[in-house]
mmCIF file of C-alpha atoms and ligand atoms in Angstrom:
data_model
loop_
_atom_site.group_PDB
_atom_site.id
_atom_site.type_symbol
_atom_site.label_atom_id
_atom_site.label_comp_id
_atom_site.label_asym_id
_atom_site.label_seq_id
_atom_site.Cartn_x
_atom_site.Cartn_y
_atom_site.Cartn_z
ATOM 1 C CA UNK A 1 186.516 -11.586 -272.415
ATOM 2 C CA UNK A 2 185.523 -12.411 -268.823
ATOM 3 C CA UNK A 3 182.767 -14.776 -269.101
ATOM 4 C CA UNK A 4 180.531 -12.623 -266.581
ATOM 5 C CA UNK A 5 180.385 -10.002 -269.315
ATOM 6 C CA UNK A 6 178.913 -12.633 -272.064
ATOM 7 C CA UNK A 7 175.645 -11.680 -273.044
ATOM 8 C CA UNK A 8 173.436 -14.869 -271.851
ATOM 9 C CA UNK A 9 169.829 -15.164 -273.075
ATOM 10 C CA UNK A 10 167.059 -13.845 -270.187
ATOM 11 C CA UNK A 11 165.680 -16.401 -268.152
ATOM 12 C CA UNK A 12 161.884 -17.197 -268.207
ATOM 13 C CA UNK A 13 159.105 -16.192 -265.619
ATOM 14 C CA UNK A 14 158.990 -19.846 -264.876
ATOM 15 C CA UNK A 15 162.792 -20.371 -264.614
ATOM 16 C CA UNK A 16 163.372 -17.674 -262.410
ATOM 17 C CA UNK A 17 160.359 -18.588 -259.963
ATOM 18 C CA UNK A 18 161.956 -21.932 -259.923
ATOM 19 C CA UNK A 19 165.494 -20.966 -259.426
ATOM 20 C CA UNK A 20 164.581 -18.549 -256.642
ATOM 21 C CA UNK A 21 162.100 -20.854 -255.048
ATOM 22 C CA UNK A 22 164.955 -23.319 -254.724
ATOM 23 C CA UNK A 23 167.695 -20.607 -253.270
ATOM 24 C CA UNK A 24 165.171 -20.030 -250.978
ATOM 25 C CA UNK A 25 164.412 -23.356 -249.970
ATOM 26 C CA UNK A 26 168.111 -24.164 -249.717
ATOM 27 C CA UNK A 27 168.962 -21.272 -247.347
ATOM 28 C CA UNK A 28 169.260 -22.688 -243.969
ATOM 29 C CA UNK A 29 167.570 -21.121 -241.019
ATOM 30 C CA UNK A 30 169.488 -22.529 -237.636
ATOM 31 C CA UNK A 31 168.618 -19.867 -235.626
ATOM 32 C CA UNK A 32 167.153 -16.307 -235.026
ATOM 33 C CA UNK A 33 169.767 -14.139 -236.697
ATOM 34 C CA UNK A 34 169.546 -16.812 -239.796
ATOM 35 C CA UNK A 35 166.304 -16.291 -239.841
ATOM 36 C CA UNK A 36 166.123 -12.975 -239.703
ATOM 37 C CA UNK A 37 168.717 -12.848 -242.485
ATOM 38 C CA UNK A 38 166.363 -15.432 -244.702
ATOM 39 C CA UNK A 39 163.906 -12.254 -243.920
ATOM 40 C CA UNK A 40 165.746 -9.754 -244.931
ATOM 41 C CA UNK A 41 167.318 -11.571 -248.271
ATOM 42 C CA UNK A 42 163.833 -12.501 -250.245
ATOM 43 C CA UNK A 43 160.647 -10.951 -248.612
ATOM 44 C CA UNK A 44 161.681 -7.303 -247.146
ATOM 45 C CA UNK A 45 161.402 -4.123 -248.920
ATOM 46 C CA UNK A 46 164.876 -4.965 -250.705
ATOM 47 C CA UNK A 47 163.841 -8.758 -251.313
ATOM 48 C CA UNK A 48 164.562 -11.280 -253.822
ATOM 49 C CA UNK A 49 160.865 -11.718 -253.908
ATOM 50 C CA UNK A 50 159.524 -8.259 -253.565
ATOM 51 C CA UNK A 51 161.521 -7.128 -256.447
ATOM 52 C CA UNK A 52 160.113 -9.534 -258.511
ATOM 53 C CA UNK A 53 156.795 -7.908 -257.995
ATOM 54 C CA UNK A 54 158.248 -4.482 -259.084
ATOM 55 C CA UNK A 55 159.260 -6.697 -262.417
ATOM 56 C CA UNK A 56 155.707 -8.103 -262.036
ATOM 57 C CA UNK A 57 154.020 -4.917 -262.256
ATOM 58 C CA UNK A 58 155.165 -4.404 -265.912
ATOM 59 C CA UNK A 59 153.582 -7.341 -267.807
ATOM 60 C CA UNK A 60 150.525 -7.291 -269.347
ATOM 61 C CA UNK A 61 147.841 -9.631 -270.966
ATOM 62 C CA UNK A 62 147.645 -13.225 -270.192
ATOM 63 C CA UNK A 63 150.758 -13.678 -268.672
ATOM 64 C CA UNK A 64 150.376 -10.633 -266.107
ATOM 65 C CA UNK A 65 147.731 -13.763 -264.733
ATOM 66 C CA UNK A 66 149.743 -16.725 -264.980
ATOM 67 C CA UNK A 67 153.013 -15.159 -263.650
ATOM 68 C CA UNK A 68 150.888 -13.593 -260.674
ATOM 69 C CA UNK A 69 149.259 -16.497 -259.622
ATOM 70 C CA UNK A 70 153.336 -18.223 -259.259
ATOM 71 C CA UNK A 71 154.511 -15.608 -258.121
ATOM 72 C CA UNK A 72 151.935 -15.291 -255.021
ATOM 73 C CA UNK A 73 152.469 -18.635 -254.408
ATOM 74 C CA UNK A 74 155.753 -18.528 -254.125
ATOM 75 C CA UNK A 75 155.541 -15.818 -251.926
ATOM 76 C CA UNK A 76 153.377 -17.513 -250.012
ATOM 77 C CA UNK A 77 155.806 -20.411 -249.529
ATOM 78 C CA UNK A 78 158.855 -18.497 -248.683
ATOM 79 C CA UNK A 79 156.866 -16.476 -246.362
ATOM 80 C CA UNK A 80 155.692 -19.731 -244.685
ATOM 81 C CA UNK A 81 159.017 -20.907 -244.375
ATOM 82 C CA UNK A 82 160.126 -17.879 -242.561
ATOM 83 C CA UNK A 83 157.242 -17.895 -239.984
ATOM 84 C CA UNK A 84 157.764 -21.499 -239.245
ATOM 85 C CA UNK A 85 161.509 -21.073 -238.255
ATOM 86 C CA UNK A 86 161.320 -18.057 -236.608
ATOM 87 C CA UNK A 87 158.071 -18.924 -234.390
ATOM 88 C CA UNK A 88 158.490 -18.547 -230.625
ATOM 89 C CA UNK A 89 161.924 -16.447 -231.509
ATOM 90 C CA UNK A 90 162.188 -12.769 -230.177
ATOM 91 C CA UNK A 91 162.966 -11.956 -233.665
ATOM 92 C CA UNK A 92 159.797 -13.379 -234.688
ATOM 93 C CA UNK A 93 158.055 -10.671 -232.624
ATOM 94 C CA UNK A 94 160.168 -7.908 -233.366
ATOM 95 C CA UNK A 95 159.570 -8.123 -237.332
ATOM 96 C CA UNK A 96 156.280 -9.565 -237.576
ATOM 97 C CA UNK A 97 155.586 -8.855 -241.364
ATOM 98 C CA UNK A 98 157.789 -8.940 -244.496
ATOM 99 C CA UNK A 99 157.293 -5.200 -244.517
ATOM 100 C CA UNK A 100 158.212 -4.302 -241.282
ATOM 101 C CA UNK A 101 161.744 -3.244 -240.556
ATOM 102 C CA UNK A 102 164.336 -4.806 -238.609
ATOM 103 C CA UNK A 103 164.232 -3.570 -234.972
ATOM 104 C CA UNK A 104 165.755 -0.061 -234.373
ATOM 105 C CA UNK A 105 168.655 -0.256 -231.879
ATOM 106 C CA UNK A 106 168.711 1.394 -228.622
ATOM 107 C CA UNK A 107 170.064 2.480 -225.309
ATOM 108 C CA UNK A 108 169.423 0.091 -222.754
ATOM 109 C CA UNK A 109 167.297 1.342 -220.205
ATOM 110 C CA UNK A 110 169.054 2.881 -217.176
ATOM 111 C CA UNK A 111 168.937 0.501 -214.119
ATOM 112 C CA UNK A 112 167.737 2.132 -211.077
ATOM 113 C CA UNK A 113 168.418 1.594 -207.614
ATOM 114 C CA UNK A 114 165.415 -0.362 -206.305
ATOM 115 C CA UNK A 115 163.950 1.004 -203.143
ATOM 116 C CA UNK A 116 162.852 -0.906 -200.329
ATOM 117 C CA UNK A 117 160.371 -0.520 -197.225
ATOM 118 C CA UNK A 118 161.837 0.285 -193.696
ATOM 119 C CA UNK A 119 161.290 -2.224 -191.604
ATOM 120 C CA UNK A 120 159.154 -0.817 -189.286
ATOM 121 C CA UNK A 121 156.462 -0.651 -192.306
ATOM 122 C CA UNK A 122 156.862 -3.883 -193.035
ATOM 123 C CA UNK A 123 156.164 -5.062 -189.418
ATOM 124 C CA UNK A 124 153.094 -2.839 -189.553
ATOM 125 C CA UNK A 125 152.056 -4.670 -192.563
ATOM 126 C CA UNK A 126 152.244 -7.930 -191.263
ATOM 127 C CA UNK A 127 150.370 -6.966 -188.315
ATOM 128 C CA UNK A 128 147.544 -5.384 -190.031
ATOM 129 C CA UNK A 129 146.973 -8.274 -192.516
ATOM 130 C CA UNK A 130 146.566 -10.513 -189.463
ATOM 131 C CA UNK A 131 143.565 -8.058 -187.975
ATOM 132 C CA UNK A 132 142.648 -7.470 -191.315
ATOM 133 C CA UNK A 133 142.223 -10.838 -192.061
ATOM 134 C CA UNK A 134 139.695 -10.972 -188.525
ATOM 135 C CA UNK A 135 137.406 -8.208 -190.234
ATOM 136 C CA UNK A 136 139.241 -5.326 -187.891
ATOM 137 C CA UNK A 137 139.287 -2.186 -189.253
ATOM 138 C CA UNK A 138 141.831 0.411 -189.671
ATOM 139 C CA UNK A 139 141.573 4.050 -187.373
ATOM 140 C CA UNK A 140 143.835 6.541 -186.564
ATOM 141 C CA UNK A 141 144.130 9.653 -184.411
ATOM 142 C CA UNK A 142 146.024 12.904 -183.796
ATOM 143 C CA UNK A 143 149.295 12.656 -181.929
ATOM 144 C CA UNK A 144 148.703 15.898 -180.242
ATOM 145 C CA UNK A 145 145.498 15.176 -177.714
ATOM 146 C CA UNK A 146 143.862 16.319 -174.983
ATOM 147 C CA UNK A 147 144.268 14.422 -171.407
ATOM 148 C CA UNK A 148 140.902 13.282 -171.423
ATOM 149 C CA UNK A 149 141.615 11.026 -174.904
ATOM 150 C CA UNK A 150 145.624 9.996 -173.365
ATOM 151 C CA UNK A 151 144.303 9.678 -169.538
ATOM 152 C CA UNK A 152 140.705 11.004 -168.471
ATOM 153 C CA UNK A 153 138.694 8.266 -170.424
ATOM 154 C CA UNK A 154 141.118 5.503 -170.140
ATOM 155 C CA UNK A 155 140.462 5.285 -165.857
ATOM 156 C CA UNK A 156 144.077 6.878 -165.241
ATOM 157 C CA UNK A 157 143.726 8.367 -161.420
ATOM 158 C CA UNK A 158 144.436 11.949 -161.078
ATOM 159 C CA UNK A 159 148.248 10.989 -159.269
ATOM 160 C CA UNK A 160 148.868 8.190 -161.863
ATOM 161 C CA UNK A 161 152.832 8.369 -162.477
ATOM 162 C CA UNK A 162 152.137 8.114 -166.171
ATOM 163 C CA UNK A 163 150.644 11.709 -166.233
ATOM 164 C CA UNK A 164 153.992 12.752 -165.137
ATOM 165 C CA UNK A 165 156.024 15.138 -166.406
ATOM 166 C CA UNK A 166 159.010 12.734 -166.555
ATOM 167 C CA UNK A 167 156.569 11.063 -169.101
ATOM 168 C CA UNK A 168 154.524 12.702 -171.194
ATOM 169 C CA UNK A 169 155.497 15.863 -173.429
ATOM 170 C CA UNK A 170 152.863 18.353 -172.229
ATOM 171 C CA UNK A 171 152.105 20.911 -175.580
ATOM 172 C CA UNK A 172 149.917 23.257 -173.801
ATOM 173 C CA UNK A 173 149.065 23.389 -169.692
ATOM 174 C CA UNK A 174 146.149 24.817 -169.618
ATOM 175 C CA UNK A 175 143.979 24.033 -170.839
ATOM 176 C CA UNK A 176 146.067 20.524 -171.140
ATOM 177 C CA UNK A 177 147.591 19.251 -174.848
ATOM 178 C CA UNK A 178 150.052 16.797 -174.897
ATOM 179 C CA UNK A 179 151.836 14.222 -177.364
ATOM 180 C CA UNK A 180 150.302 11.138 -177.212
ATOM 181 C CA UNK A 181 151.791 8.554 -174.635
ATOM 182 C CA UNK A 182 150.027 5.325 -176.250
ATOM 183 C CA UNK A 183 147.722 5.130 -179.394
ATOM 184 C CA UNK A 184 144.970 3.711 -176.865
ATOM 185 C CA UNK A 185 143.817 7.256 -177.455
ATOM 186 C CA UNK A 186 142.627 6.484 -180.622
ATOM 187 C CA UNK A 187 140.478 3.725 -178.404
ATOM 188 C CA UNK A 188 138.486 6.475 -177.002
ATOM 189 C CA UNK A 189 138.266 8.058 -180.050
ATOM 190 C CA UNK A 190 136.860 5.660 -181.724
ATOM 191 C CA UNK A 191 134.505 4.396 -178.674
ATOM 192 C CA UNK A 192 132.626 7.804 -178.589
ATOM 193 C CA UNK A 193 131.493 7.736 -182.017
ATOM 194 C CA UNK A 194 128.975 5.092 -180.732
ATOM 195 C CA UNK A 195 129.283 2.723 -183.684
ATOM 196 C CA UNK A 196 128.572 -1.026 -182.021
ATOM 197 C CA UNK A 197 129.931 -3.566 -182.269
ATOM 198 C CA UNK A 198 133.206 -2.182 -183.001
ATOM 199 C CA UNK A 199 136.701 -4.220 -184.148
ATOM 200 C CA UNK A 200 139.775 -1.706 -184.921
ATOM 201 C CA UNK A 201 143.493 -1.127 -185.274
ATOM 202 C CA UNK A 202 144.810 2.076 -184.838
ATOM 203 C CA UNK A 203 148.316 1.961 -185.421
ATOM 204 C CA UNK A 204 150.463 4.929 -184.763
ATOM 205 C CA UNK A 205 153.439 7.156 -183.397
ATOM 206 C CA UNK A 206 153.826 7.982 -179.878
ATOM 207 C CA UNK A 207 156.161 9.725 -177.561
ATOM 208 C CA UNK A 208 157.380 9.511 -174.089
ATOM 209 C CA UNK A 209 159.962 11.913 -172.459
ATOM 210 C CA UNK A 210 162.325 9.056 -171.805
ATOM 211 C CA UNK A 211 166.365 9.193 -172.259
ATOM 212 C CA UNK A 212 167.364 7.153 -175.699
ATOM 213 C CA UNK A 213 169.322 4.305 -175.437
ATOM 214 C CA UNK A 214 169.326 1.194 -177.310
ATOM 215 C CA UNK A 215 166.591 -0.119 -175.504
ATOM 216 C CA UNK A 216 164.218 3.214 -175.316
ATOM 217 C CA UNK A 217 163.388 5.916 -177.360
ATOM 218 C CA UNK A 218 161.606 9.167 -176.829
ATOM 219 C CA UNK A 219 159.245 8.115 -180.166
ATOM 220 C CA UNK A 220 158.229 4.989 -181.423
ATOM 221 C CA UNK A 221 155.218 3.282 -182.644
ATOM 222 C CA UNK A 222 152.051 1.176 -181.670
ATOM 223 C CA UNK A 223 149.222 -0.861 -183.072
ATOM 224 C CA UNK A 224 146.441 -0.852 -181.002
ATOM 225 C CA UNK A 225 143.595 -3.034 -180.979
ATOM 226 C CA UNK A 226 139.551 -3.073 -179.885
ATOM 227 C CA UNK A 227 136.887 -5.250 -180.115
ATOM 228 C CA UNK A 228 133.618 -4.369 -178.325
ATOM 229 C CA UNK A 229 130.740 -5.995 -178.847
ATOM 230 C CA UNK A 230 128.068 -8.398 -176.729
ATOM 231 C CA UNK A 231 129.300 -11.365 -174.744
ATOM 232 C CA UNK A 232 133.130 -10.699 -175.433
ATOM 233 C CA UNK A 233 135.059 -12.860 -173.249
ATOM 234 C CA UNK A 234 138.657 -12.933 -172.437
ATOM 235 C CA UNK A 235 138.940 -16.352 -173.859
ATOM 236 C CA UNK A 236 138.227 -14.700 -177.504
ATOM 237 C CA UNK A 237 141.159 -12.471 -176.889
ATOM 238 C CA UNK A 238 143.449 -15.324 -176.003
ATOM 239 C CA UNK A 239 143.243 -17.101 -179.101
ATOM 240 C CA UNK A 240 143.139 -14.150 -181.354
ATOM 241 C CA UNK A 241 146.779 -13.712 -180.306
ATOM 242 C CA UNK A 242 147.845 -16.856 -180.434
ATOM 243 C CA UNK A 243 146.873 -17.122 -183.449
ATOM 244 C CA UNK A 244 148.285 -13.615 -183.882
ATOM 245 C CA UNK A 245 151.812 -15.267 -182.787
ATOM 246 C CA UNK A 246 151.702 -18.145 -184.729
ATOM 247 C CA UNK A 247 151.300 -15.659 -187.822
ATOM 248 C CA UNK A 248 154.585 -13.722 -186.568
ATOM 249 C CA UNK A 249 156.689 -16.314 -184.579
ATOM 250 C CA UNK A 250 155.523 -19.599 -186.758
ATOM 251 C CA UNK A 251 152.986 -22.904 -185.251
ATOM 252 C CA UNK A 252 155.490 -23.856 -182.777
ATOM 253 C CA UNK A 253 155.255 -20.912 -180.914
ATOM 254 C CA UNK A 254 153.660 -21.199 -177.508
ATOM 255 C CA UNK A 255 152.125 -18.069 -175.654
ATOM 256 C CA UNK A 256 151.270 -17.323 -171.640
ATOM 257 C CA UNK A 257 149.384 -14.377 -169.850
ATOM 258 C CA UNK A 258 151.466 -12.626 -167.019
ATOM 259 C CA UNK A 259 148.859 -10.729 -164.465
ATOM 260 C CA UNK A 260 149.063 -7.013 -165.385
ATOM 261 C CA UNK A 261 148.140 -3.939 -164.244
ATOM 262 C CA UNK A 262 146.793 -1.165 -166.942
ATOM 263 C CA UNK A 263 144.172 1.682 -165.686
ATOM 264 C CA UNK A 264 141.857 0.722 -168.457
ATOM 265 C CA UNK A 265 141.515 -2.600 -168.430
ATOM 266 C CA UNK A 266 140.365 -5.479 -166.073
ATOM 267 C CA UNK A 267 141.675 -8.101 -165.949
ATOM 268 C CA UNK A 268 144.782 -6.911 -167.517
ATOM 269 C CA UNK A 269 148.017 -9.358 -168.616
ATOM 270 C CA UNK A 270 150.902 -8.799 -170.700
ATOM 271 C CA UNK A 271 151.904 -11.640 -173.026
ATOM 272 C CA UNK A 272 154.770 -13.529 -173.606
ATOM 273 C CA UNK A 273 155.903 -15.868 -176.819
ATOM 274 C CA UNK A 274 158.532 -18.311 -175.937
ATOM 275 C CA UNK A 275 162.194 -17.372 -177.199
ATOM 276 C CA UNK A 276 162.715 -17.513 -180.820
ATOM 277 C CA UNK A 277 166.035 -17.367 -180.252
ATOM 278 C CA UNK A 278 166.834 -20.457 -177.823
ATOM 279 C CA UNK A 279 163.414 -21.999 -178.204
ATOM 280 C CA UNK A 280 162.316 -21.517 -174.981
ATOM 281 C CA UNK A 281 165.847 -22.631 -173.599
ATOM 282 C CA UNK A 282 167.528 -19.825 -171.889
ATOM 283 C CA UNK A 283 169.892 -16.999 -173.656
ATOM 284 C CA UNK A 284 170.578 -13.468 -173.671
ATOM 285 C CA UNK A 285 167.473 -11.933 -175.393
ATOM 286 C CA UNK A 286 165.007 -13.570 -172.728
ATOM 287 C CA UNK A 287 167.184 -13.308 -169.465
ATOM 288 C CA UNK A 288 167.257 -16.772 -169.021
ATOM 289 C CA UNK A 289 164.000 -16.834 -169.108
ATOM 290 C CA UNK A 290 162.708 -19.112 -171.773
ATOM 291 C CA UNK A 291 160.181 -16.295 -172.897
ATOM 292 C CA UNK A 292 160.113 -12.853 -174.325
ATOM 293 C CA UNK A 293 157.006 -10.364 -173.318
ATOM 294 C CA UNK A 294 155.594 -8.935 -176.993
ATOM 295 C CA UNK A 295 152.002 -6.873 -175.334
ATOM 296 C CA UNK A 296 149.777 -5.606 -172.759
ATOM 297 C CA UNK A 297 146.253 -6.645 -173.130
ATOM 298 C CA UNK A 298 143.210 -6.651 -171.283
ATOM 299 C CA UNK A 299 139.384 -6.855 -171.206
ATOM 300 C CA UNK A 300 138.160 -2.903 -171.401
ATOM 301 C CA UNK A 301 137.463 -2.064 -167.741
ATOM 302 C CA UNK A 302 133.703 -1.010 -168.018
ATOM 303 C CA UNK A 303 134.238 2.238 -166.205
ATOM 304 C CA UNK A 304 135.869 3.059 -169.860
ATOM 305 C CA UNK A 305 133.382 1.864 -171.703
ATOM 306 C CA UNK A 306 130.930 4.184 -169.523
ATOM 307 C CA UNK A 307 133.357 6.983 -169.857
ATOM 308 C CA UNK A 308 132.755 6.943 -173.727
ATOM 309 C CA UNK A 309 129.132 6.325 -173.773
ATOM 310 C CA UNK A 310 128.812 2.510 -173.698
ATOM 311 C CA UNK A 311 126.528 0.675 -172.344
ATOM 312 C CA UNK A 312 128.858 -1.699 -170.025
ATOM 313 C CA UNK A 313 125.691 -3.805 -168.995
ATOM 314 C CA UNK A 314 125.504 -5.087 -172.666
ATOM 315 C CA UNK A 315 128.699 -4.766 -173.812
ATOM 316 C CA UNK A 316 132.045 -5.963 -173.222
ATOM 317 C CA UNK A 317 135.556 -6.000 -175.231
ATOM 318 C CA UNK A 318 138.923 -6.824 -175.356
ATOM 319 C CA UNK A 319 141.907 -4.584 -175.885
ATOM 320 C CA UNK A 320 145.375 -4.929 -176.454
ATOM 321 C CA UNK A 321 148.646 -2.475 -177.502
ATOM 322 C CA UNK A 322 151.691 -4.202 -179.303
ATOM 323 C CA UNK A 323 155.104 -1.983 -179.624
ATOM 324 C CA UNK A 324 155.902 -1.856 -183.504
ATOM 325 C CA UNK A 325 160.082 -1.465 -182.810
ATOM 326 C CA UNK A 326 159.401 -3.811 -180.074
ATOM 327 C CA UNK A 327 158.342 -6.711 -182.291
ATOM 328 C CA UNK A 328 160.782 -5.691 -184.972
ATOM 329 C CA UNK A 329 163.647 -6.097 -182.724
ATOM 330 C CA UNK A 330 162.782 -9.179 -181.752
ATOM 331 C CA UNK A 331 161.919 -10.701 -185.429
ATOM 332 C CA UNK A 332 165.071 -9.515 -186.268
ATOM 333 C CA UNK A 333 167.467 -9.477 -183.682
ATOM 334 C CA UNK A 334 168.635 -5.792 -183.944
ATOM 335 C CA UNK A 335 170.044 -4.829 -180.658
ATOM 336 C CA UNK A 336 169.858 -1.360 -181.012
ATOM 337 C CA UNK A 337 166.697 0.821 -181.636
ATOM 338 C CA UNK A 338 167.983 3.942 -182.709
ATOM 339 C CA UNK A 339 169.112 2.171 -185.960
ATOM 340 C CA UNK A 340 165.110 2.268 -186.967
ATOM 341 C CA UNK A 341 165.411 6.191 -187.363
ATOM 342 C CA UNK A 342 169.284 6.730 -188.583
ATOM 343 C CA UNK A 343 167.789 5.746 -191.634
ATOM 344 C CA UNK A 344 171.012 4.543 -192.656
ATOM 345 C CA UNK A 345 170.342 2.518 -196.390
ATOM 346 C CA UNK A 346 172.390 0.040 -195.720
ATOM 347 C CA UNK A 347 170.512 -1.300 -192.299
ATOM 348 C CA UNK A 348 167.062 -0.212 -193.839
ATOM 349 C CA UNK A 349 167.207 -2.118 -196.548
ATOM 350 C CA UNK A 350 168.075 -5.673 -195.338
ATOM 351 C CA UNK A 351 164.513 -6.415 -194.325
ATOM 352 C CA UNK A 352 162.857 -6.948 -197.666
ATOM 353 C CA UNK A 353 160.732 -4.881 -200.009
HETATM 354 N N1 DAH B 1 148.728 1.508 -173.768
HETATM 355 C C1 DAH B 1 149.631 0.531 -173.202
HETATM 356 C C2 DAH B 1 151.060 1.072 -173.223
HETATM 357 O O1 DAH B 1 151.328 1.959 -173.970
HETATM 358 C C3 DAH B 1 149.573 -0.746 -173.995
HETATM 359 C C4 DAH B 1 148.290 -1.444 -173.812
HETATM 360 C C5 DAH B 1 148.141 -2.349 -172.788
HETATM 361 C C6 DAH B 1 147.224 -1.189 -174.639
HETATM 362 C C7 DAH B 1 146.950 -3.006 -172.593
HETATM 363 C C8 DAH B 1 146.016 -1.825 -174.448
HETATM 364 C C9 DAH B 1 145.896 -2.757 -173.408
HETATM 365 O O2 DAH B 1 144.948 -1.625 -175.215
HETATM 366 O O3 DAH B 1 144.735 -3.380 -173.242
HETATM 367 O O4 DAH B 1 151.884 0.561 -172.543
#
């Protein structure tokens, strides 16, 4: 007869809570999976344990007591066992009670492409979280104006070449509408609503009827920038961009004003940040130069600030425009501009997110 078939007597409540207690305690839990095994061999639904509870559930009278107390506590103990080696395990986290079942398996998730911001954007941003920064606000304006908001308001002489056809695409003739040559139309804008002191950005889209080449385009984009308030002085418009060029070009940059010429402001300059590229030495990108022009600036000539209802006997402010492709270009060496509007995914997305 094969000896597994002999009848052998039952063991006792007591033997088989000992014997299980020490398969249980002999099991050896190295890792996740083992644990997770240990799990699934004595305490889930299945269990060596739990089915002892089913066997449980039939006894009666004094030993019903006696058996449940041991049997709870060795419950207790395998179940302690279990959370101590699988603490801190993902396993631990995925079955958290003796109950719950093992985790269902799935599809990964599909990996989509990531996107990321055109550069252009990301120039903006870091331009606006200078300003920001300085308590200047954000302001926009329509890109289709009138000439008194492009020209009339902003000091521009009735013959000034910039009202041009060659420049400017006119919308309507009479009476005049045209797209907006420079977003210091939002300036005026913003001036007449007669809200002093006043400290904004308006960044924007403009166009000019220019041929495209690599250098020019017929539409690009602007930040401009106002403060007007008492007692402004040209010195506070130095250092806000120099500090504004440290924050783009890093603390070794240095800065200088060029004598300008813009209808709207007086004094006017145009600024220039030595070479990034040569360090102020000489190369291609600065003609030999040393330096690289990034704005026009300018304290707001008071005939303006007249023109839009402000007293220019108590008031004063600064002004300045920055070209958004401009600065790009120069950040990141791209020699060509039309690239910023190809929107070609493989030059868009080298600039970052
Ligand atoms: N509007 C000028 C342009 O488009 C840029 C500019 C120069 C803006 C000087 C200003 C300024 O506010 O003060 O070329």
């Amino acid at each position: 007869m094969n000896p597994e078939q002999e009848p052998v007597a039952p063991l006792s409540w007591d033997e088989t809570l000992e014997s299980l207690r020490r398969v249980a305690a002999a099991f050896e839990i190295g890792d996740a999976a083992a644990a997770e095994a240990y799990r699934l061999r004595f305490l889930s639904k299945k269990g060596e344990v739990t089915r002892l509870f089913e066997a449980f559930r039939a006894l009666s009278g004094p030993e019903k007591k006696s058996v449940g107390q041991a049997l709870n506590a060795l419950r207790t103990e395998v179940e302690e066992r279990w959370k101590e080696a699988s603490a801190g395990t993902a396993q631990a986290a995925a079955a958290s009670g003796a109950t719950a079942p093992a985790a269902a398996p799935q599809l990964p998730a599909p990996v989509w492409g990531r996107g990321s911001r055109h550069p252009l954007s990301l120039t903006r941003r870091l331009m606006l979280d200078f300003f920001g920064e300085l308590g200047f606000r954000w302001s926009e304006g329509p890109e289709i104006v009138d000439d008194w908001h492009n020209f009339g308001a902003l000091h521009f002489e009735a013959d000034h070449p910039a009202r041009d056809m060659q420049d400017t695409f006119f919308v309507n003739l009479d009476p005049v509408y045209l797209l907006r040559t420079h977003t210091s139309s939002v300036q005026v804008k913003e001036m007449m609503k007669g809200l002093l002191p006043l400290r904004t950005v308006s960044p924007g889209r403009v166009y000019r009827n220019e041929t495209v080449s690599a250098r020019s385009h017929m539409q690009f984009h602007q930040v401009e920038g106002l403060y007007i308030d008492r007692d402004v002085s040209f010195a506070d418009l130095k250092k806000v961009l120099y500090d504004f060029a440290i924050h783009l070009f890093g603390p070794d940059v240095q800065i200088r004003f060029r004598p300008s010429y813009f209808p709207f402001t007086e004094p006017s300059a145009e600024m220039d940040v030595t070479c990034f590229l040569c360090s102020g030495q000489g190369c291609n990108v600065c003609k030999h130069s040393g330096w690289v022009e990034i704005l026009g600036c300018g304290m707001v000539d008071p005939q303006v600030l007249e023109n839009c209802g402000i007293d220019s006997e108590v008031y004063s402010g600064y002004a300045f425009g920055i070209g958004i492709e401009r600065l790009t270009m120069l950040r990141h060496r791209i020699p060509d501009i039309r690239l910023f509007y190809e929107n070609d995914v493989r030059f868009v997305k080298q600039f970052g997110v």
